[in-house]
Tab-separated table of C-alpha atoms in Angstrom:
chain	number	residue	atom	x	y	z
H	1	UNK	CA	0.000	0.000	0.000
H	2	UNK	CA	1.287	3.521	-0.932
H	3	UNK	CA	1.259	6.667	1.242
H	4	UNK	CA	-1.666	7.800	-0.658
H	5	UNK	CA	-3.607	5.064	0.197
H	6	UNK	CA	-2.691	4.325	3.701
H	7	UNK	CA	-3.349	8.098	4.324
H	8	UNK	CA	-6.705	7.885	2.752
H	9	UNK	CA	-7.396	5.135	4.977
H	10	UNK	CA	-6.151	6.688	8.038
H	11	UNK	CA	-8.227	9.690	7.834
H	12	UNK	CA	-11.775	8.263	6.174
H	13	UNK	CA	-10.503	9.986	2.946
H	14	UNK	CA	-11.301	13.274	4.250
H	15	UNK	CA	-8.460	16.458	5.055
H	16	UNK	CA	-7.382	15.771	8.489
H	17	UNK	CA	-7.631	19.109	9.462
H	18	UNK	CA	-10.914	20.340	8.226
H	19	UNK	CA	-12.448	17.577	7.275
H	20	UNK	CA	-13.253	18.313	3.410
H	21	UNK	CA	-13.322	15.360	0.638
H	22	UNK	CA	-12.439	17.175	-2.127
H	23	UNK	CA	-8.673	18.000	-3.511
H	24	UNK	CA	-6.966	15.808	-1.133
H	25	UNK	CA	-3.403	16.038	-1.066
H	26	UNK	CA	-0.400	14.396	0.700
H	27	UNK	CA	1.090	17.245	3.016
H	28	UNK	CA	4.094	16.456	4.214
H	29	UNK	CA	4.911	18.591	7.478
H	30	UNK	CA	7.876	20.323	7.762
H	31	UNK	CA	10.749	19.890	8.792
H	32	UNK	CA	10.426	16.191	8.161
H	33	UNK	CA	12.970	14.671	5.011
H	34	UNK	CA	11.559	11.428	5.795
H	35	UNK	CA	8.228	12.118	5.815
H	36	UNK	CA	6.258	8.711	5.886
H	37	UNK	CA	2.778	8.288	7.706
H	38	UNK	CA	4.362	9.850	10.852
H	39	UNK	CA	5.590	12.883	9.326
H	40	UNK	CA	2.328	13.740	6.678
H	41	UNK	CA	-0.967	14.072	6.638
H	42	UNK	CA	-4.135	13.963	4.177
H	43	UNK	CA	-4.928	17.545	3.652
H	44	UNK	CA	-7.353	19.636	1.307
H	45	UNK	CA	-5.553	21.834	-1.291
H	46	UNK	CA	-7.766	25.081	0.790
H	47	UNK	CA	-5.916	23.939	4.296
H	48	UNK	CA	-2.400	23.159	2.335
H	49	UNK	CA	-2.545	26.695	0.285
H	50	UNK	CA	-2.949	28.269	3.924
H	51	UNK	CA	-0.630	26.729	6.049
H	52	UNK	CA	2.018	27.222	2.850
H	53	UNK	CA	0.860	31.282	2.814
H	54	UNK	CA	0.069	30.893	-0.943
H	55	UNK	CA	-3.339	32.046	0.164
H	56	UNK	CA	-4.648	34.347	2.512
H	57	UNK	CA	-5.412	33.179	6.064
H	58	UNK	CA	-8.960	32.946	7.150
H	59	UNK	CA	-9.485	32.344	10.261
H	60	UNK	CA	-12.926	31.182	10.442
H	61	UNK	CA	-11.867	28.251	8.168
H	62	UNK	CA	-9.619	26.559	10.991
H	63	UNK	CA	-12.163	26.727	13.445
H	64	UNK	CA	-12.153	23.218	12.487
H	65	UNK	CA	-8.986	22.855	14.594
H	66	UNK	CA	-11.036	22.209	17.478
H	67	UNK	CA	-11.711	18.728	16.360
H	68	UNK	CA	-8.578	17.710	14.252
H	69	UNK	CA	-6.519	19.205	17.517
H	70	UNK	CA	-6.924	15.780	19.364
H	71	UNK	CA	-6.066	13.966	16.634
H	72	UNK	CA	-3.433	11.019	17.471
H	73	UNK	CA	-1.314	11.460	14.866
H	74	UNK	CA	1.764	13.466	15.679
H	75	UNK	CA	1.615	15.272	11.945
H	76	UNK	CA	-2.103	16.702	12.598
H	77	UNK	CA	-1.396	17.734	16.280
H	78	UNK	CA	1.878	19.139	15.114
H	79	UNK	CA	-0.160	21.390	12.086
H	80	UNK	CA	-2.638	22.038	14.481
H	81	UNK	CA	-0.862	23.363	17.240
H	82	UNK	CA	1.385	25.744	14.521
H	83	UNK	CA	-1.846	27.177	12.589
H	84	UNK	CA	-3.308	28.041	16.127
H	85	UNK	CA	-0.292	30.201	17.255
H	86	UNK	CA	-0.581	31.797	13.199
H	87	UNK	CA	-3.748	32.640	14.977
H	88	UNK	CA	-3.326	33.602	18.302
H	89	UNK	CA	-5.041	37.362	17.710
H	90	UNK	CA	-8.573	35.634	17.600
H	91	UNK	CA	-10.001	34.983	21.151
H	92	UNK	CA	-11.130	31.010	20.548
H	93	UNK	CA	-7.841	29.988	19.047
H	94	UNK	CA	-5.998	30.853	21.915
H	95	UNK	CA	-8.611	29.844	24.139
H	96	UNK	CA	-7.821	26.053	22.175
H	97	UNK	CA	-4.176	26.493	22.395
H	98	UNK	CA	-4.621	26.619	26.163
H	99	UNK	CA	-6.136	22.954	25.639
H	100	UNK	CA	-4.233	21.660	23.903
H	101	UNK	CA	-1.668	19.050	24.935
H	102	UNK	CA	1.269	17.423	23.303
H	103	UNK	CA	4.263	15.800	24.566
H	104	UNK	CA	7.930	16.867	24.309
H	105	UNK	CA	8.193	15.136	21.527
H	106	UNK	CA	5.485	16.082	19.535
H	107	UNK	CA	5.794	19.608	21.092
H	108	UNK	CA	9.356	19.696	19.637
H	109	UNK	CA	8.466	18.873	16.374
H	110	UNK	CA	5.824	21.437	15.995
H	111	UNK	CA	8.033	24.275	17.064
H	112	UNK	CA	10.988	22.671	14.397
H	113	UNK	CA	10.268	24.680	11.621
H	114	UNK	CA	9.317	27.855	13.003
H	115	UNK	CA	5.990	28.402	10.834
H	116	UNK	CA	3.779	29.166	14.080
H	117	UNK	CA	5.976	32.317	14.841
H	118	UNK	CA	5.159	35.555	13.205
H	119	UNK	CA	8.041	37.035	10.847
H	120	UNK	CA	9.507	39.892	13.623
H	121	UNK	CA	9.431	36.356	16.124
H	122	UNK	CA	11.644	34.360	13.587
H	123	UNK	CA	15.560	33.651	15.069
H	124	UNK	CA	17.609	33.766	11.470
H	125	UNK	CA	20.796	32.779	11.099
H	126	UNK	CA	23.469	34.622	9.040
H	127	UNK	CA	26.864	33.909	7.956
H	128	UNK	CA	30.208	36.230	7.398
H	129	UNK	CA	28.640	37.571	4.713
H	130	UNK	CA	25.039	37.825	5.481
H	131	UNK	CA	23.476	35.199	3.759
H	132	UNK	CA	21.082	33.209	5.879
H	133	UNK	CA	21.822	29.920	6.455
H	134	UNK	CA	19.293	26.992	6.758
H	135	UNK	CA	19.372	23.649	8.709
H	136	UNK	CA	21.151	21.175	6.421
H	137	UNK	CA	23.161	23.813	4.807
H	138	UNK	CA	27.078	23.196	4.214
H	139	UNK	CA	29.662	26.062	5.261
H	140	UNK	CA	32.857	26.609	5.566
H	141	UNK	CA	35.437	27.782	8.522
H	142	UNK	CA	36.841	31.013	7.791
H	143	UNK	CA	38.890	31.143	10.510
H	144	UNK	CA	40.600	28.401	12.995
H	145	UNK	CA	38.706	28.004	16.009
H	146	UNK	CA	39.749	26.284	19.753
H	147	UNK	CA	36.782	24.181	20.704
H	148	UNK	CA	36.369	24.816	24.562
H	149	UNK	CA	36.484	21.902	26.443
H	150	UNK	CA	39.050	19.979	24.683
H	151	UNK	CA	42.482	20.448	22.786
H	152	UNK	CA	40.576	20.077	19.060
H	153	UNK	CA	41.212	23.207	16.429
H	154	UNK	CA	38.788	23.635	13.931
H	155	UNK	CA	41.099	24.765	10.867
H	156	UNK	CA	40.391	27.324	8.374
H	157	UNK	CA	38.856	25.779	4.916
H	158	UNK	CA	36.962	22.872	6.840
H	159	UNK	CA	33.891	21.923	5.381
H	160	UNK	CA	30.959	21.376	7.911
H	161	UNK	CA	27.745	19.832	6.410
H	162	UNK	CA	24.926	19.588	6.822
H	163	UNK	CA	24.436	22.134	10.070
H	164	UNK	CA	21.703	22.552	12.256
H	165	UNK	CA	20.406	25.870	13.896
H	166	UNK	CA	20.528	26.880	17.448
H	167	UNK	CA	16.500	27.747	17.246
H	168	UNK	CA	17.226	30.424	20.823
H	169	UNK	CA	20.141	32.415	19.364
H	170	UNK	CA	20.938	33.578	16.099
H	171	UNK	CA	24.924	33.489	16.608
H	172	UNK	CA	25.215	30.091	16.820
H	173	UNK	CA	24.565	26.716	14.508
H	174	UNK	CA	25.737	23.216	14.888
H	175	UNK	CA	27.801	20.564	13.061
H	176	UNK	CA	30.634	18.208	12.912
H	177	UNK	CA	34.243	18.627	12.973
H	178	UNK	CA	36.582	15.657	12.498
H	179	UNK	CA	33.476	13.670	13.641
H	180	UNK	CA	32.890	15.425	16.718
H	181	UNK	CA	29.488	17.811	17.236
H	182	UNK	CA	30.249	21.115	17.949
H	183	UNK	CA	28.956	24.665	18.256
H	184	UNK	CA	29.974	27.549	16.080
H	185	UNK	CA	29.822	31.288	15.452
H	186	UNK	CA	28.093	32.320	12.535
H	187	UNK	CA	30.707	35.269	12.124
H	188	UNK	CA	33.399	32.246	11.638
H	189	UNK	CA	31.321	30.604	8.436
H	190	UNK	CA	30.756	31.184	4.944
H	191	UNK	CA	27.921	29.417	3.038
H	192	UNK	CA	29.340	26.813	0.709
């Protein structure tokens, strides 16, 4: 059985957030590379052109939250819990956030891509030169740097890949070096 169908099973072939049978779609939620039944969902394309931004928000369509909120499935609560912060400014969706429960885990993964903050909330990372660096992103040491905490120098010219962000400060991003994880400056990368 495909994703397709084992979604469409899963949800009653309805979107799993508003409950529509028309247009369905696989959504896959973001950040997920894997995505899989644990990291998608059966959407309409109405909810997906939304929660993407290729359409204006309207509010009184994901009212429907307050059903699909409870959901089991880590990929609904996860959507769920993001377009209700998009929405905190009306009275009920907070009102449901306040609700709503989800556990580290699941709690993590929602906050992971940073789509339920508005755009002054957003933490973004910049290199040397300014360009703004992504998770999974490949950059370069411009600089040697001590690592604290043990007798290890980064060099100048090493090639990290495939970083991940520090999503409470903008300064600093993660990533290997001669196979050990480390922290670094942005001011001591370029963007490869």
């Amino acid at each position: 059985m495909n994703l397709l169908q084992e979604l469409k099973k899963r949800s009653g072939n309805t979107c799993e957030l508003c409950g529509a049978t028309n247009n369905l779609e696989i959504y896959e939620v973001p950040p997920t590379s894997t995505g899989g039944l644990d990291g998608s969902l059966l959407a309409c394309q109405t909810c997906i052109s939304q929660i993407e931004g290729n359409a204006e928000l309207d509010s009184n369509h994901w009212r429907c939250l307050n059903d699909s909120m409870w959901s089991e499935h880590r990929a609904v609560k996860a959507v769920a819990w993001r377009m209700l912060n998009k929405l905190k400014g009306e009275g009920w969706s907070l009102d449901l956030l306040n609700m709503m429960y989800l556990d580290d885990e699941e709690l993590a993964f929602a906050k992971a891509s940073d789509d339920h903050l508005d755009e002054s909330e957003k933490i973004i990372h910049r290199d040397s030169n300014g360009t703004i660096l992504q998770a999974g992103d490949n950059v370069v040491l411009i600089k040697d740097l001590k690592v604290k905490g043990s007798s290890m120098v980064a060099k100048q010219g090493t090639v990290v890949r495939k970083i991940s962000l520090d999503r409470e400060n903008a300064q600093y991003i993660e990533g290997k070096v001669d196979g050990q994880q480390i922290v670094i400056v942005t001011q001591y990368v370029k963007k490869v």
